[in-house]
Each structure stands twice: as structure tokens, then as C-alpha cells.
Tab-separated table of C-alpha atoms in Angstrom:
chain	number	residue	atom	x	y	z
A	1	MET	CA	116.357	13.932	-142.260
A	2	VAL	CA	118.713	10.955	-142.485
A	3	LYS	CA	116.569	9.069	-140.009
A	4	LYS	CA	113.435	9.669	-142.083
A	5	ARG	CA	115.180	8.484	-145.241
A	6	LEU	CA	116.387	5.382	-143.428
A	7	LEU	CA	112.880	4.622	-142.209
A	8	PHE	CA	111.548	5.095	-145.724
A	9	ILE	CA	114.131	2.682	-147.153
A	10	VAL	CA	113.339	0.070	-144.493
A	11	PHE	CA	109.612	0.456	-145.106
A	12	PHE	CA	110.055	0.190	-148.880
A	13	ALA	CA	112.217	-2.920	-148.501
A	14	PHE	CA	109.584	-4.446	-146.222
A	15	ILE	CA	106.867	-3.862	-148.825
A	16	ILE	CA	109.002	-5.481	-151.526
A	17	LEU	CA	109.661	-8.440	-149.239
A	18	ILE	CA	105.960	-8.937	-148.532
A	19	THR	CA	105.094	-8.653	-152.219
A	20	THR	CA	107.768	-11.150	-153.158
A	21	PHE	CA	106.564	-13.725	-150.650
A	22	ALA	CA	102.919	-13.120	-151.560
A	23	HIS	CA	103.640	-14.045	-155.171
A	24	ALA	CA	106.314	-16.671	-154.597
A	25	ASP	CA	105.986	-19.765	-156.741
A	26	ILE	CA	104.662	-22.909	-155.114
A	27	SER	CA	106.443	-26.142	-155.909
A	28	GLY	CA	105.062	-29.361	-154.516
A	29	LYS	CA	103.244	-32.629	-154.977
A	30	VAL	CA	99.617	-32.750	-156.092
A	31	VAL	CA	97.750	-34.606	-153.357
A	32	GLY	CA	94.190	-33.818	-154.367
A	33	VAL	CA	92.031	-33.052	-157.395
A	34	ALA	CA	88.649	-31.575	-156.484
A	35	ASP	CA	87.497	-31.024	-160.051
A	36	GLY	CA	88.884	-30.134	-163.454
A	37	ASP	CA	90.181	-26.726	-162.412
A	38	THR	CA	90.940	-27.124	-158.694
A	39	ILE	CA	93.827	-29.081	-157.188
A	40	THR	CA	95.641	-29.332	-153.851
A	41	VAL	CA	99.431	-29.022	-153.731
A	42	LEU	CA	101.582	-30.066	-150.770
A	43	GLU	CA	104.727	-27.990	-150.241
A	44	ASN	CA	106.851	-28.322	-147.085
A	45	GLN	CA	104.011	-29.904	-145.102
A	46	THR	CA	101.639	-27.101	-146.106
A	47	GLN	CA	98.675	-27.742	-148.384
A	48	TYR	CA	97.659	-25.115	-150.925
A	49	LYS	CA	94.309	-25.124	-152.666
A	50	ILE	CA	94.973	-24.074	-156.259
A	51	ARG	CA	92.359	-22.676	-158.645
A	52	ILE	CA	93.762	-23.045	-162.149
A	53	PHE	CA	93.952	-19.578	-163.692
A	54	GLY	CA	92.012	-18.469	-166.752
A	55	VAL	CA	89.944	-21.593	-167.392
A	56	ASP	CA	86.583	-22.877	-166.203
A	57	CYS	CA	85.781	-26.586	-166.332
A	58	PRO	CA	82.280	-28.077	-166.183
A	59	GLU	CA	80.958	-28.528	-162.664
A	60	LYS	CA	81.009	-32.090	-161.334
A	61	SER	CA	77.235	-32.360	-161.756
A	62	GLN	CA	77.423	-31.142	-165.371
A	63	ASP	CA	78.068	-33.157	-168.511
A	64	PHE	CA	81.816	-33.795	-168.836
A	65	GLY	CA	82.454	-32.625	-165.269
A	66	THR	CA	83.693	-36.074	-164.280
A	67	GLN	CA	85.781	-36.403	-167.445
A	68	ALA	CA	87.376	-32.993	-166.865
A	69	LYS	CA	88.323	-34.005	-163.324
A	70	GLN	CA	89.776	-37.292	-164.573
A	71	PHE	CA	91.782	-35.517	-167.276
A	72	THR	CA	93.372	-33.170	-164.749
A	73	SER	CA	93.989	-36.022	-162.334
A	74	ASP	CA	95.717	-38.099	-165.019
A	75	LEU	CA	98.055	-35.202	-165.791
A	76	VAL	CA	99.039	-34.080	-162.307
A	77	PHE	CA	97.963	-36.333	-159.443
A	78	GLY	CA	100.954	-37.568	-157.479
A	79	LYS	CA	103.340	-35.440	-159.537
A	80	THR	CA	105.433	-32.433	-158.591
A	81	VAL	CA	104.117	-29.226	-160.129
A	82	GLN	CA	105.118	-25.582	-160.133
A	83	VAL	CA	102.394	-23.044	-159.488
A	84	ILE	CA	102.912	-19.464	-160.629
A	85	PRO	CA	100.429	-17.464	-158.518
A	86	GLU	CA	98.303	-14.658	-159.921
A	87	GLU	CA	96.132	-13.792	-156.936
A	88	ALA	CA	93.985	-15.233	-154.164
A	89	ASP	CA	90.279	-15.628	-154.824
A	90	ARG	CA	87.412	-14.937	-152.409
A	91	TYR	CA	87.516	-18.546	-151.208
A	92	GLY	CA	91.141	-18.224	-150.140
A	93	ARG	CA	92.455	-20.359	-152.981
A	94	THR	CA	95.615	-19.456	-154.871
A	95	VAL	CA	94.774	-18.715	-158.493
A	96	GLY	CA	97.690	-19.540	-160.744
A	97	THR	CA	99.288	-21.155	-163.760
A	98	VAL	CA	100.301	-24.772	-163.190
A	99	MET	CA	103.333	-26.290	-164.886
A	100	VAL	CA	103.843	-30.062	-164.986
A	101	ASP	CA	106.369	-32.092	-166.984
A	102	GLY	CA	107.252	-28.984	-168.981
A	103	LYS	CA	103.626	-28.374	-169.977
A	104	CYS	CA	101.101	-25.758	-168.928
A	105	LEU	CA	98.135	-27.514	-167.339
A	106	ASN	CA	95.859	-24.551	-168.051
A	107	GLU	CA	96.544	-24.886	-171.786
A	108	GLU	CA	96.303	-28.674	-171.849
A	109	ILE	CA	92.814	-28.658	-170.342
A	110	VAL	CA	91.582	-26.191	-172.960
A	111	LYS	CA	93.303	-28.055	-175.805
A	112	ALA	CA	91.626	-31.301	-174.773
A	113	GLY	CA	88.217	-29.645	-174.841
A	114	PHE	CA	87.516	-29.913	-171.121
A	115	ALA	CA	87.341	-26.206	-170.271
A	116	TRP	CA	86.247	-22.826	-171.474
A	117	VAL	CA	88.629	-19.895	-171.368
A	118	TYR	CA	87.281	-17.856	-168.447
A	119	HIS	CA	86.977	-14.536	-170.267
A	120	GLN	CA	85.769	-12.654	-167.208
A	121	TYR	CA	89.154	-13.168	-165.547
A	122	CYS	CA	91.541	-14.205	-168.301
A	123	LYS	CA	92.907	-10.856	-169.503
A	124	LYS	CA	96.608	-11.646	-169.923
A	125	PRO	CA	98.195	-11.782	-173.413
A	126	ILE	CA	98.505	-15.591	-173.152
A	127	CYS	CA	94.708	-15.781	-173.034
A	128	ASP	CA	94.586	-14.934	-176.747
A	129	GLN	CA	96.475	-18.145	-177.459
A	130	TRP	CA	94.182	-20.091	-175.155
A	131	ASN	CA	91.190	-18.708	-177.055
A	132	ARG	CA	92.644	-20.194	-180.230
A	133	TYR	CA	93.085	-23.551	-178.492
A	134	GLU	CA	89.447	-23.408	-177.412
A	135	GLU	CA	88.316	-22.624	-180.950
A	136	ALA	CA	90.377	-25.527	-182.312
A	137	ALA	CA	88.852	-27.937	-179.784
A	138	LYS	CA	85.398	-26.650	-180.650
A	139	ASN	CA	85.981	-27.156	-184.374
A	140	ALA	CA	87.319	-30.659	-183.741
A	141	LYS	CA	84.283	-31.412	-181.535
A	142	ILE	CA	86.396	-32.987	-178.822
A	143	GLY	CA	85.681	-33.184	-175.108
A	144	LEU	CA	82.703	-31.120	-174.028
A	145	TRP	CA	82.483	-29.692	-177.542
A	146	SER	CA	81.174	-33.045	-178.769
A	147	HIS	CA	77.904	-31.889	-177.226
A	148	PRO	CA	75.920	-29.685	-179.655
A	149	ASN	CA	75.164	-26.985	-177.096
A	150	PRO	CA	77.261	-27.231	-173.909
A	151	THR	CA	76.320	-24.971	-171.000
A	152	PRO	CA	79.174	-22.817	-169.657
A	153	PRO	CA	79.719	-23.510	-165.949
A	154	TRP	CA	79.184	-19.874	-164.934
A	155	GLU	CA	75.690	-20.056	-166.468
A	156	PHE	CA	75.096	-23.407	-164.789
A	157	ARG	CA	76.111	-21.997	-161.396
A	158	HIS	CA	73.880	-18.967	-161.874
A	159	GLY	CA	70.949	-21.227	-162.748
A	160	ALA	CA	71.563	-23.429	-159.712
A	161	LYS	CA	71.551	-20.391	-157.396
A	162	ALA	CA	68.338	-19.072	-158.946
A	163	SER	CA	66.697	-22.492	-158.594
A	164	SER	CA	67.791	-22.722	-154.959
A	165	LYS	CA	66.314	-19.301	-154.189
A	166	THR	CA	63.014	-20.272	-155.856
A	167	GLU	CA	62.842	-23.499	-153.864
A	168	ASN	CA	63.548	-21.633	-150.621
A	169	ILE	CA	60.828	-19.089	-151.359
A	170	SER	CA	58.380	-21.872	-152.236
A	171	THR	CA	59.206	-23.794	-149.063
A	172	THR	CA	58.857	-20.689	-146.915
A	173	THR	CA	55.538	-19.793	-148.544
A	174	ASN	CA	54.114	-23.268	-148.106
A	175	ALA	CA	55.286	-23.424	-144.506
A	176	ALA	CA	53.571	-20.107	-143.801
A	177	ILE	CA	50.154	-21.414	-144.950
A	178	ALA	CA	48.166	-23.078	-142.167
A	179	TYR	CA	44.656	-24.452	-142.425
A	180	HIS	CA	42.257	-24.608	-139.479
A	181	GLY	CA	40.022	-27.651	-139.058
A	182	ASN	CA	36.643	-27.644	-137.325
A	183	VAL	CA	36.669	-30.631	-134.972
A	184	LYS	CA	32.859	-30.909	-135.036
A	185	SER	CA	32.064	-30.440	-138.724
A	186	MET	CA	35.334	-32.013	-139.921
A	187	ILE	CA	35.709	-29.131	-142.411
A	188	PHE	CA	38.935	-27.175	-142.832
A	189	HIS	CA	39.311	-23.534	-143.792
A	190	ALA	CA	41.991	-21.416	-145.429
A	191	PRO	CA	43.365	-18.144	-144.004
A	192	GLY	CA	40.951	-15.336	-144.826
A	193	CYS	CA	37.892	-17.541	-144.590
A	194	LYS	CA	35.106	-16.205	-142.321
A	195	ALA	CA	35.157	-19.462	-140.383
A	196	PHE	CA	38.960	-19.680	-140.160
A	197	ASN	CA	39.001	-18.807	-136.448
A	198	CYS	CA	35.703	-20.354	-135.454
A	199	LYS	CA	35.132	-21.660	-131.919
A	200	ASN	CA	35.704	-25.276	-132.882
A	201	CYS	CA	38.478	-24.629	-135.437
A	202	THR	CA	41.223	-25.805	-133.149
A	203	VAL	CA	43.111	-28.216	-135.392
A	204	VAL	CA	45.973	-26.796	-137.463
A	205	PHE	CA	47.098	-28.404	-140.728
A	206	HIS	CA	50.230	-27.291	-142.554
A	207	SER	CA	49.050	-28.476	-145.944
A	208	ARG	CA	45.859	-29.228	-147.811
A	209	ALA	CA	46.978	-32.808	-148.279
A	210	GLU	CA	47.453	-33.215	-144.534
A	211	ALA	CA	43.907	-32.019	-143.841
A	212	ILE	CA	42.314	-34.254	-146.449
A	213	GLY	CA	44.467	-37.188	-145.397
A	214	THR	CA	43.152	-36.805	-141.853
A	215	GLY	CA	39.570	-37.046	-143.069
A	216	TYR	CA	38.665	-33.360	-143.210
A	217	LYS	CA	36.771	-31.831	-146.127
A	218	PRO	CA	37.499	-28.420	-147.708
A	219	CYS	CA	35.190	-25.551	-146.895
A	220	GLY	CA	32.618	-24.896	-149.616
A	221	MET	CA	32.923	-21.117	-149.227
A	222	CYS	CA	36.683	-20.470	-149.224
A	223	LYS	CA	37.523	-23.614	-151.227
A	224	PRO	CA	41.016	-24.163	-149.731
């Protein structure tokens, strides 16, 4: 019985130890700024990729993406910061609150109008205050709010993914279409045409433009 209790105590202490280390603050020098809400901190020769908690800055290819990155860089690059971790995201980055020179970087970005409060993930009580900072920046029309209708980055990312999928489908579809050219008549046919697999249809074109550019004419029946 005593042995079981001892094992339980050791196990419990081990869990506490792991939890403590998993959420230990990171204190180090900022050696990289990827964008407005992602920085790299160097602590004891180890680099940590930090995703700033609760805010979402414009992507680099969006309006104000460059300005948001510059704002964050001006505040923290080369300085020692303290990161209070919240969790690790799916990319392996540490998500946390960043303190620099006695200020909260998360708040400063929102105040300056270079980020939205990320409502999907920002559920802590402090987020209510950040929402007020966002509203104030919006009313003052500063930063990205100087634009009449800024696009939230999560919508921008969703649109980019949808566009990429459409392009991939289009490319795949076009690549799948092959035209057969008749080497004697110099006429090319589309798939499904009666003459598509004719005896002399031995030339393959991967696009209509390629066939016409080679001197072939479209079939009058299938009209490729």
C-alpha cells in the first residue's frame, strides 16, 4: 500500500514537472521577425518560433502586411523579450504573450491598427480589452483601418487556398485533354470525335493552340 502511494506521488510530481517546463516562460533576444505576428527568440542557444497570441496581422502579400512586419520589428528586433506561452500550434510554434520594455507586444500591435483580434482563438478575459483597442484604432482610422474595407487575413488565406485548388483543377483538366492530328489531312480532332483514333491520327497535341500553331486545322465535325 505504501509502495503504491509512493509511486503515485512520484508520478504526480513528474506530471507537475513536465507541465511546468512545458509552460515555462521564454526569455531571450529577438533574432528574427517573419511577419507582424511571428518572431524568433534566441534563448540559451536555442531558437523558438513565436506566434503572437490572440492577434492576426495582415499577410505579407496583403495591404499593410509589410507595415505590420516593420512595426513589430521596430518594437522588438534585437531586444530581449519575455514570452509567456499559451500553447503550441500545429506548426510547432509557441503561441504566447510577448512582453518588451514593460509593454505587451500583442496589445501594441492592435492599438497601432496593424492587427485584428483573433476571435477564433482569443478567449481570455484580456481579449475584451484588446477588442476595445481594436475598436479605437478602427474609429481613428489608423493603420490598416485607414482602408475603407480591409480584408481579415483568415479570409485572405481561405481565398488563396480556394484559388490554388481551382488553378490545380484547371491545370489537371487541361493536361488531361489531348488532341490527335491527322498527318495526311493536317486536321486535328478532339476526344470523342469519330476520327479521333483514325489510322493517320498519330500526332498528339496537348492544347488547341499547339495544334493550330503547328499548322493543323480544327475538325469541322467535332469543332475542337
